[in-house]
mmCIF file of C-alpha atoms and ligand atoms in Angstrom:
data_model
loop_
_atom_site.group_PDB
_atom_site.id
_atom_site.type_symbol
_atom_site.label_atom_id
_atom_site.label_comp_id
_atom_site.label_asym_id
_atom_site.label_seq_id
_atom_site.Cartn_x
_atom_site.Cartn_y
_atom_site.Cartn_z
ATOM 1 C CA UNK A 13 0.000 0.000 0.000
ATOM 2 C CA UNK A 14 2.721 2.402 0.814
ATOM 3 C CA UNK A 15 4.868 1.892 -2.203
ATOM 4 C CA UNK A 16 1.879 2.157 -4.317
ATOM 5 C CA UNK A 17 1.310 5.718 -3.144
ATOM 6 C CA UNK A 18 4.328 5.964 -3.141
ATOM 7 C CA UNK A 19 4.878 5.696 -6.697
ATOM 8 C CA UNK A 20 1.923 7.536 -7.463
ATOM 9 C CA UNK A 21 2.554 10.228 -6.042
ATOM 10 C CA UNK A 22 6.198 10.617 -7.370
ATOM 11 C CA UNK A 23 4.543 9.831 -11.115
ATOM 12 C CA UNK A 24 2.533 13.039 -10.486
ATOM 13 C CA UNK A 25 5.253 15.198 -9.442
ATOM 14 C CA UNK A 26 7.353 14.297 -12.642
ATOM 15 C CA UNK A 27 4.662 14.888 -14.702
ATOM 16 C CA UNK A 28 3.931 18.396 -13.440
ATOM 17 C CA UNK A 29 7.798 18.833 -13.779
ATOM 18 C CA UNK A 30 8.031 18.165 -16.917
ATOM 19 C CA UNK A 31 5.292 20.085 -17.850
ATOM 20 C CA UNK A 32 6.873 23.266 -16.762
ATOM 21 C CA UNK A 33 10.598 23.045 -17.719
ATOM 22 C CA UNK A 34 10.490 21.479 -21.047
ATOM 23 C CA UNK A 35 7.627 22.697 -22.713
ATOM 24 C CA UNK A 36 8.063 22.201 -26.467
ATOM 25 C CA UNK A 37 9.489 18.331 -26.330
ATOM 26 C CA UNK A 38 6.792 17.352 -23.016
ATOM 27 C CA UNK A 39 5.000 14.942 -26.395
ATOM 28 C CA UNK A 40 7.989 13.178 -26.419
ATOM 29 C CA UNK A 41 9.193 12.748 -23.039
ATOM 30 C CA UNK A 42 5.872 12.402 -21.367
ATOM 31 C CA UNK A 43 5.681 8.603 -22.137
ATOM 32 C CA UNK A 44 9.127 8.244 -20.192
ATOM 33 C CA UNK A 45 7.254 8.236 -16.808
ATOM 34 C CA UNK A 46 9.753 6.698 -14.160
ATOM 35 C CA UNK A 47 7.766 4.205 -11.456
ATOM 36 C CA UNK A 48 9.724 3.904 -8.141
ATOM 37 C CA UNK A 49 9.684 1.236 -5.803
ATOM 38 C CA UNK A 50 11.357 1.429 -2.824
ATOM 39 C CA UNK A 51 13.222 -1.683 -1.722
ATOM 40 C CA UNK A 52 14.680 0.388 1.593
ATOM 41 C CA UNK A 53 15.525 3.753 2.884
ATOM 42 C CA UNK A 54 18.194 4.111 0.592
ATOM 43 C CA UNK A 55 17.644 1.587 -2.450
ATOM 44 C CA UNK A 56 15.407 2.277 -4.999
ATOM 45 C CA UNK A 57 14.645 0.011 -8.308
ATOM 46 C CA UNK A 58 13.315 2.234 -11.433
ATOM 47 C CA UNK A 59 11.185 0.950 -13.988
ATOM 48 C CA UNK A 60 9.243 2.655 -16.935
ATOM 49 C CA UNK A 61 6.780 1.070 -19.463
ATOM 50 C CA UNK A 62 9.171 0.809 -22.079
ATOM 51 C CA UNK A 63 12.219 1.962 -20.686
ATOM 52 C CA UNK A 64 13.812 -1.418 -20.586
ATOM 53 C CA UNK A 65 16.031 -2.844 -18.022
ATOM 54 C CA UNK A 66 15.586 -2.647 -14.483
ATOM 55 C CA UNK A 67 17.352 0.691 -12.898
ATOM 56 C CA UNK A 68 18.878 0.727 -9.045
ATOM 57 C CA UNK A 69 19.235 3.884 -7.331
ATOM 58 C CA UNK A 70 21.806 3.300 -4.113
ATOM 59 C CA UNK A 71 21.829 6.585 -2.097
ATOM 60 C CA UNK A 72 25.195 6.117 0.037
ATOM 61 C CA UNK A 73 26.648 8.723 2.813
ATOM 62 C CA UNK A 74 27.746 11.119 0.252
ATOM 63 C CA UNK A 75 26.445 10.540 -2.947
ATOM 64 C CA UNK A 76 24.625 8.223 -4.951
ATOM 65 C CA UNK A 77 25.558 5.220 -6.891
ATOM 66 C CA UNK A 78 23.069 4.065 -10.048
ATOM 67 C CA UNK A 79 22.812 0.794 -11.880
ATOM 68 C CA UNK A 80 21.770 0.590 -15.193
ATOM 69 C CA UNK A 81 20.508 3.277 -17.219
ATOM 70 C CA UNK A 82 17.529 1.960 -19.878
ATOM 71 C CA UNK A 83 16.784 2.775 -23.453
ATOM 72 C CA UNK A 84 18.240 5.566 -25.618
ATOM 73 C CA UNK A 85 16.097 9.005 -24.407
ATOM 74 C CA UNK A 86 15.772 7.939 -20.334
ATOM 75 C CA UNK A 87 18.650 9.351 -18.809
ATOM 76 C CA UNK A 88 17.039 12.573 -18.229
ATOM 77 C CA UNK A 89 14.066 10.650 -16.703
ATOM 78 C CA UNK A 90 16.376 8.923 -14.415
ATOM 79 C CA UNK A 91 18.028 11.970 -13.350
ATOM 80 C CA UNK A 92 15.462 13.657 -12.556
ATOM 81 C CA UNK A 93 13.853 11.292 -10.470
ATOM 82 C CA UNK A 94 17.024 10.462 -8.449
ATOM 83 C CA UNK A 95 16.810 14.447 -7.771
ATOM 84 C CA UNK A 96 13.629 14.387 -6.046
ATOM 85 C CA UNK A 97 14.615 10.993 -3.783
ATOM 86 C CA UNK A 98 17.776 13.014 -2.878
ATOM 87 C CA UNK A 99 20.073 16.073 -2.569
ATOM 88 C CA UNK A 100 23.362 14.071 -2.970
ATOM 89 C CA UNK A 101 25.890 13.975 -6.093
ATOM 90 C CA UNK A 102 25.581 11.209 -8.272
ATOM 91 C CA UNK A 103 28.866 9.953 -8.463
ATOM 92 C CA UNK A 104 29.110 6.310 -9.812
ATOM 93 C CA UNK A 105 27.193 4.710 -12.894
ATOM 94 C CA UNK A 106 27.825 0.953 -13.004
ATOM 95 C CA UNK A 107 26.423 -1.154 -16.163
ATOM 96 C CA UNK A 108 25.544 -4.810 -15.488
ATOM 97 C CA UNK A 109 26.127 -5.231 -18.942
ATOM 98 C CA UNK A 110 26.746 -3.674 -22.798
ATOM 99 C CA UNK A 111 23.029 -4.159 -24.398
ATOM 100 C CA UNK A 112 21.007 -0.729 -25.223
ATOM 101 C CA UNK A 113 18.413 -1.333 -22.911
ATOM 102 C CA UNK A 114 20.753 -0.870 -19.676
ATOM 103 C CA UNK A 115 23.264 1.720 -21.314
ATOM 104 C CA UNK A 116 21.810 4.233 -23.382
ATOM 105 C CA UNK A 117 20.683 6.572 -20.635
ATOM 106 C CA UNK A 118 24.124 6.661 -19.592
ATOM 107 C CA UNK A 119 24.762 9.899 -22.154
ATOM 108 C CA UNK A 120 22.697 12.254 -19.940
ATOM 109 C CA UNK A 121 25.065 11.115 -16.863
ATOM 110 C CA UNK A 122 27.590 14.293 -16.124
ATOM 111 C CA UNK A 123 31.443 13.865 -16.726
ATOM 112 C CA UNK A 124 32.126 14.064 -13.136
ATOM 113 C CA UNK A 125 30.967 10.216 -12.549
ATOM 114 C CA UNK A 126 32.467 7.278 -12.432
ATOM 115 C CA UNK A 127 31.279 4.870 -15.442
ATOM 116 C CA UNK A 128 31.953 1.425 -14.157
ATOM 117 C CA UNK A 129 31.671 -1.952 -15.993
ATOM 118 C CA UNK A 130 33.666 -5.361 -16.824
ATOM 119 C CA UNK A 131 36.091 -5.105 -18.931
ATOM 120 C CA UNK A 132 34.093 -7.178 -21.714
ATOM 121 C CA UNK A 133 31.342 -5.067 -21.140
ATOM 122 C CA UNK A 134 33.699 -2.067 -21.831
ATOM 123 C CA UNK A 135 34.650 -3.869 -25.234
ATOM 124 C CA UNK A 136 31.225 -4.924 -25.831
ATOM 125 C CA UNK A 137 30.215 -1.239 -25.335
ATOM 126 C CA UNK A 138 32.852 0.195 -27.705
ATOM 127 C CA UNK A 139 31.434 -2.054 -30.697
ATOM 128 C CA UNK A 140 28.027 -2.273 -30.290
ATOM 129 C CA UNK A 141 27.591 -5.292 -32.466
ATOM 130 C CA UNK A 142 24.572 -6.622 -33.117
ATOM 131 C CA UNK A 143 22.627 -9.103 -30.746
ATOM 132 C CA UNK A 144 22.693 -13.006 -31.504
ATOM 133 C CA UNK A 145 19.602 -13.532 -33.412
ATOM 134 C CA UNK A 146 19.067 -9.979 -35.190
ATOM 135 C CA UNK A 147 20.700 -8.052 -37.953
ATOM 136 C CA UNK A 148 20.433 -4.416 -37.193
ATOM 137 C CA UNK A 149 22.945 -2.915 -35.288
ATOM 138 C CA UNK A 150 21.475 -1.688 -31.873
ATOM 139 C CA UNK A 151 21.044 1.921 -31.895
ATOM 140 C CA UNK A 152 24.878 3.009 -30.817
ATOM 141 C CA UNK A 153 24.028 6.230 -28.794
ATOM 142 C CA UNK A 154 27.885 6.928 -27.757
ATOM 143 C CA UNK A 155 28.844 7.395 -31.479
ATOM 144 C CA UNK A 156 26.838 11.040 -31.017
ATOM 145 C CA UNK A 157 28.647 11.814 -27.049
ATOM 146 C CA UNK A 158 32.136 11.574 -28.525
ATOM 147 C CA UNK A 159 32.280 8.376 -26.785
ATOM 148 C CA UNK A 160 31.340 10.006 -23.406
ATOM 149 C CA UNK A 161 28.869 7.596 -21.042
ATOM 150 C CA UNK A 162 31.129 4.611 -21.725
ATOM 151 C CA UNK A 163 33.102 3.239 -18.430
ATOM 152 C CA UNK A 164 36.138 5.127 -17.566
ATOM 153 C CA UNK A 165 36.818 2.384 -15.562
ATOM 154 C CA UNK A 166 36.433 -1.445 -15.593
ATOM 155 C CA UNK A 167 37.537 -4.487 -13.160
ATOM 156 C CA UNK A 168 38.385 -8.116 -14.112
ATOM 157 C CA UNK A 169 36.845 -10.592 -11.281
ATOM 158 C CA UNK A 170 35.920 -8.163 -8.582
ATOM 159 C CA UNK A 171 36.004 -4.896 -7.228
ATOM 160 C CA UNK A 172 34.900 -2.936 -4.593
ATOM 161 C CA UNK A 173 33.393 0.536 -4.466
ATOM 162 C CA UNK A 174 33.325 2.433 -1.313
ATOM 163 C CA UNK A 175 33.129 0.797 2.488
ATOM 164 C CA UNK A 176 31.189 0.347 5.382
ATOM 165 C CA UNK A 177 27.480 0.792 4.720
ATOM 166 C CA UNK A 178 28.232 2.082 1.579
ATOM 167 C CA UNK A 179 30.335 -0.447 0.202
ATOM 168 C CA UNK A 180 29.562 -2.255 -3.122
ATOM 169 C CA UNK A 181 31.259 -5.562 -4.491
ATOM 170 C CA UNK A 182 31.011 -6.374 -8.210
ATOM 171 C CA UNK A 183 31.969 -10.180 -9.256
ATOM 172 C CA UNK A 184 32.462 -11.750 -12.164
ATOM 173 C CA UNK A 185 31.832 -15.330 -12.488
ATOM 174 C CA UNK A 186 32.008 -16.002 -16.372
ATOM 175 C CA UNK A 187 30.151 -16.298 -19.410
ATOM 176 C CA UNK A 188 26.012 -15.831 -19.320
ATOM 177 C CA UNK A 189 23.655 -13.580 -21.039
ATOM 178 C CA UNK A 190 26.762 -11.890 -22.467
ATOM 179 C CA UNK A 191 30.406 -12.061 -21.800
ATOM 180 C CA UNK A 192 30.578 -9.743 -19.453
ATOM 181 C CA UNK A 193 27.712 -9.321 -17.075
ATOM 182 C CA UNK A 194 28.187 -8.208 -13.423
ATOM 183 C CA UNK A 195 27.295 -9.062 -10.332
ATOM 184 C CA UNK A 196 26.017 -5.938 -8.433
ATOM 185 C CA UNK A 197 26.044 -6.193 -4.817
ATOM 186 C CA UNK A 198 24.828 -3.965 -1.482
ATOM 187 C CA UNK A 199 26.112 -5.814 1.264
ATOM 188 C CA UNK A 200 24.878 -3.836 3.960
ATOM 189 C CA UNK A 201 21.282 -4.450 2.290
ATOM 190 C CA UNK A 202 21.920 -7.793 1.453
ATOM 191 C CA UNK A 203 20.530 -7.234 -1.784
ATOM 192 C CA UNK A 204 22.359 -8.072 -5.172
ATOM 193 C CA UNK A 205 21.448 -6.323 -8.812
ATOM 194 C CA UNK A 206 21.689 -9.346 -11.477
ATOM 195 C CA UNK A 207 21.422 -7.720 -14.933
ATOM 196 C CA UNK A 208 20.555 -10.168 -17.228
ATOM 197 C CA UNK A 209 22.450 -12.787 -15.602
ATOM 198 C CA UNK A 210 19.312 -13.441 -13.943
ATOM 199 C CA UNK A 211 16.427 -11.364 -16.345
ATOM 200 C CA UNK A 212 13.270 -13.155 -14.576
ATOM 201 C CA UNK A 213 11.971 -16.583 -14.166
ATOM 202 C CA UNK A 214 11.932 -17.367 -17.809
ATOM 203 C CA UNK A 215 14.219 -18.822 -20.926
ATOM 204 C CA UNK A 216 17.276 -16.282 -20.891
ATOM 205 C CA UNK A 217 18.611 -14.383 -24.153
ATOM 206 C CA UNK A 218 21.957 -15.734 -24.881
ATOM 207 C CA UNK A 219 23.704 -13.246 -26.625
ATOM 208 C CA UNK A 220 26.590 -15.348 -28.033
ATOM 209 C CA UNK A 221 27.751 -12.710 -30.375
ATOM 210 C CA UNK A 222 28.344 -10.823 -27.215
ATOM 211 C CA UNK A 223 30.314 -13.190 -26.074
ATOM 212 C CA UNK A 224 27.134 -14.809 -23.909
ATOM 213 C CA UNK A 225 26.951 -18.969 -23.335
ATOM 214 C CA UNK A 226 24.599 -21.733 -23.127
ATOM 215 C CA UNK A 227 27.415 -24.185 -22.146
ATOM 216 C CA UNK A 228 28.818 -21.923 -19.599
ATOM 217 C CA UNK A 229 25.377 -19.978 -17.845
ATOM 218 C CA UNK A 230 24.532 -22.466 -15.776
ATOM 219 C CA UNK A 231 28.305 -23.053 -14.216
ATOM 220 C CA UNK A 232 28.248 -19.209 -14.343
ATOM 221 C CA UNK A 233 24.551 -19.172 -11.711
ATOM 222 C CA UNK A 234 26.236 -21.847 -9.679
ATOM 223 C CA UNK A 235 29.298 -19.917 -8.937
ATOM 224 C CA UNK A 236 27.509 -16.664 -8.378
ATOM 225 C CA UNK A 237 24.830 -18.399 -6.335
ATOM 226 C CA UNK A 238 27.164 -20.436 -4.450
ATOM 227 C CA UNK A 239 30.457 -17.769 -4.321
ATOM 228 C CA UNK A 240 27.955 -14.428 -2.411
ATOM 229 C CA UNK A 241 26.838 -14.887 0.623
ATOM 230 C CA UNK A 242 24.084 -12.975 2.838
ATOM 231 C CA UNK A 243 22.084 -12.089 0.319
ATOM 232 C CA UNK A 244 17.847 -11.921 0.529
ATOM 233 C CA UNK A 245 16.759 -10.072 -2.713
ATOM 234 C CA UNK A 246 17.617 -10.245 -6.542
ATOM 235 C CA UNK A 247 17.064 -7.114 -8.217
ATOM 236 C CA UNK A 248 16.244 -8.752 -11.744
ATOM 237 C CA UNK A 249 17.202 -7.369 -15.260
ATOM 238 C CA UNK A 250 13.559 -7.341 -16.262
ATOM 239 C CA UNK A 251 11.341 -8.437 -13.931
ATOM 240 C CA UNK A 252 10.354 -8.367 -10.411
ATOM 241 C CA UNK A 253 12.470 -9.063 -7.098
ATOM 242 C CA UNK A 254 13.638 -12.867 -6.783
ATOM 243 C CA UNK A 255 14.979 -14.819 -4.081
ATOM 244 C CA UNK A 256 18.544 -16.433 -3.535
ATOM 245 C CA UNK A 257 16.528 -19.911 -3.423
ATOM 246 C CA UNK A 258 15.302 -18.614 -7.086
ATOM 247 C CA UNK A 259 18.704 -18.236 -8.204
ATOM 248 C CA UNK A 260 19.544 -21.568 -7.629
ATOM 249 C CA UNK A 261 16.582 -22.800 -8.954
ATOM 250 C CA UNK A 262 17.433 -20.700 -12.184
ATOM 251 C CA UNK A 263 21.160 -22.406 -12.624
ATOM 252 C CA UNK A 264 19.073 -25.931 -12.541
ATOM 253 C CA UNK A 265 16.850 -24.829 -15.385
ATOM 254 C CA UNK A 266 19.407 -23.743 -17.786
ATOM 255 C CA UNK A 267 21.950 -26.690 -16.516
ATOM 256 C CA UNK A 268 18.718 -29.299 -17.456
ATOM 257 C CA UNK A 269 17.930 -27.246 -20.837
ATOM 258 C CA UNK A 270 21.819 -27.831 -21.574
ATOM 259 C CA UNK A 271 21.690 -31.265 -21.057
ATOM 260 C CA UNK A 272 18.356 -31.971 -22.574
ATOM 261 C CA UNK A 273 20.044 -30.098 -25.663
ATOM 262 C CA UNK A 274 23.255 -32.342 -25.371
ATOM 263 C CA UNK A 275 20.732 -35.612 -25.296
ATOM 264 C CA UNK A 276 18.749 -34.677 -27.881
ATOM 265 C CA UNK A 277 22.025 -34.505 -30.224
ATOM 266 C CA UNK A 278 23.379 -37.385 -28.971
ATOM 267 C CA UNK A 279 20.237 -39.118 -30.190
ATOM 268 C CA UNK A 280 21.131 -37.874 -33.597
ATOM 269 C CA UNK A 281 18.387 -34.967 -33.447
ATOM 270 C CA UNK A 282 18.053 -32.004 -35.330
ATOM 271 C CA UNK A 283 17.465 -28.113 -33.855
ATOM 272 C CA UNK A 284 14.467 -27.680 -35.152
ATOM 273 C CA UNK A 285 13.158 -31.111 -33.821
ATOM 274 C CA UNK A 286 14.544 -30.960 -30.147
ATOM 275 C CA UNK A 287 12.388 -27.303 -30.017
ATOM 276 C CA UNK A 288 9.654 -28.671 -31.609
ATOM 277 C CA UNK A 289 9.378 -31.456 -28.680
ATOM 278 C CA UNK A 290 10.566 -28.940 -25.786
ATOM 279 C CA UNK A 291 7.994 -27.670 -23.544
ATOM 280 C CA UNK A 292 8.225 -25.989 -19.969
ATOM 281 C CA UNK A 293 8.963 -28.571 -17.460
ATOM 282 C CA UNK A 294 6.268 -28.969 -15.202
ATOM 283 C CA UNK A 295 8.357 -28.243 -12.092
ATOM 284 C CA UNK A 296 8.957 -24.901 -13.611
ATOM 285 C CA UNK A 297 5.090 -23.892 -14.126
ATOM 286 C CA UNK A 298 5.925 -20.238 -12.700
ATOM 287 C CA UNK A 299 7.876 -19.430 -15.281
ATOM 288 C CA UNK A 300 6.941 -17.481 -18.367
ATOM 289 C CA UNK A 301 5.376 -19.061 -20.979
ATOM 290 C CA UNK A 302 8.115 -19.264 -23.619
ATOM 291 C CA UNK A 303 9.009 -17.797 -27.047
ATOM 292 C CA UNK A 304 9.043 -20.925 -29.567
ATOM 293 C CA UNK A 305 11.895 -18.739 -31.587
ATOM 294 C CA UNK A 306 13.913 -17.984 -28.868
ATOM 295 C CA UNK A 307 13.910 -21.819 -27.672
ATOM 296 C CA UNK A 308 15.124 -22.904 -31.000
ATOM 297 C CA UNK A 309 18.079 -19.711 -30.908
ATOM 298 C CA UNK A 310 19.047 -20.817 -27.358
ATOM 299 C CA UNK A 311 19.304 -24.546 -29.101
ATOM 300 C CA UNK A 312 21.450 -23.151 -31.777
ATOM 301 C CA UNK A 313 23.676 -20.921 -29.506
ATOM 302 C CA UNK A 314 24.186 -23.886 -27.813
ATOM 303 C CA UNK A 315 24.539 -26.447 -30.276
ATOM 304 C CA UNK A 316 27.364 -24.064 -32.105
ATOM 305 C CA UNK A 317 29.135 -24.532 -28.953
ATOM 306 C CA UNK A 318 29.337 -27.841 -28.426
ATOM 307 C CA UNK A 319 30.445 -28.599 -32.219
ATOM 308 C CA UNK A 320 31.282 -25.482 -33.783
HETATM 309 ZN ZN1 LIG B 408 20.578 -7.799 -21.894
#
């Protein structure tokens, strides 16, 4: 009840902003309409209907520390928000990943932060290739900053940012959705951002052209699961909160969709027919219902692994 007026009320205060300050370009920007939700005093996840990935907001003693940024156009909606949750500088930007639904608002960030990502993310985010499964480049919005919004600064297997109450550990535990995801965590709040690493209960994107794995993601959730400790709430790439008992519970689905994968070739089986005969597992019935074509590219990503 609280976070719903909560978010309500903060929805109505943008819009009135907006209305006043921008006038001529309000058509545009009016369907960027941030939604807070309030996980504690001091950690906030942003969404927006169509904005993309999920967006943490980490208010620390002295300044405040964002993850993820959304779709070309919502860094200004970001910012703004974070201005009316608090007073303090913004000071580091970290990017659970390179793919233009967590990075594009990153243009509107000032110079003075700190642009923070793994170091294949950093690559990733310097090419801007396209995605595994689609032929258009993504929408490269750093080509029109002069490169500025991409990290200044990048870490290997882990790093951390700031201590006490304030601290922040990033990990890296290997190839997933990409090759370069991070693992986001508030230790004091025993709360961990995911990225796309862990996008929602549902079949993940594997973005091998980005260097992302279906042989390696579910090694990759084991280790991350197994590796943090203290921790009581995923912040999901797309979807809502999870649990660390979900987490696990993720690594088993993609290590059984790698093995049924592995079977079905060894059984002399073509692509097409081991999608054709996979369906949800009954154990996993809260899932989302899943997307025949990305099944069968999953399938593919993997099967090019195992014999390419
Ligand atoms: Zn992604």
């Amino acid at each position: 009840m609280n976070n719903g007026g909560f978010i309500m009320k903060r929805s109505i205060v943008l819009g009135i902003v907006v209305t006043l300050s921008l006038g001529a370009v309000i058509a545009q920007d009016r369907s960027k309409i941030i939604e807070v939700e309030k996980l504690e005093d001091n950690l906030f996840v942003l969404r927006g209907e169509g904005g993309g990935g999920n967006t943490a907001v980490f208010v620390t003693t002295d300044g405040v520390v964002v993850v993820d940024t959304k779709n070309p156009g919502w860094g200004q909606p970001i910012l703004t928000q974070i201005n009316e949750l608090t007073s303090n500088p913004i000071t580091t930007l970290i990017n659970t990943h390179s793919h233009g639904d967590h990075v594009s608002g990153n243009v509107a960030f000032p110079r003075t932060v700190d642009f923070v990502a793994h170091e294949v993310t950093k690559a990733n985010m310097d090419a801007m290739r396209p995605y595994t499964g689609r032929t258009e480049p993504p929408v490269n919005v750093f080509e029109d900053t002069n490169g500025h919004g991409l990290p200044t600064r990048t870490f290997t297997d882990r790093m951390s940012i700031g201590n006490g109450s304030d601290q922040i550990d990033l990990y890296y535990f290997g190839r997933a959705h990409t090759g370069g995801d991070a693992w986001v965590v508030f230790p004091s709040l025993r709360t961990l951002h995911a990225g796309d690493a862990f996008l929602g209960k549902r079949v993940p994107f594997l973005d091998a052209e980005n260097g992302g794995s279906g042989v390696a993601i579910a090694d990759t959730l084991q280790k991350a699961h197994d590796t943090i400790r203290n921790i009581d709430t995923i912040i999901t790439g797309h979807s809502t909160q999870a649990t660390w008992a979900d987490l696990n519970e993720w690594a088993a689905f993609n290590r059984e969709f790698l093995e049924m994968v592995r079977a079905g070739r060894l059984a002399g089986r073509t692509v097409d027919e081991i999608a054709n005969s996979w369906t949800m597992p009954t154990k996993y019935a809260g899932y989302d219902s899943p997307n025949p074509a990305g099944v069968k590219r999953n399938i593919q990503v993997i099967v090019d692994e195992l014999e390419g």
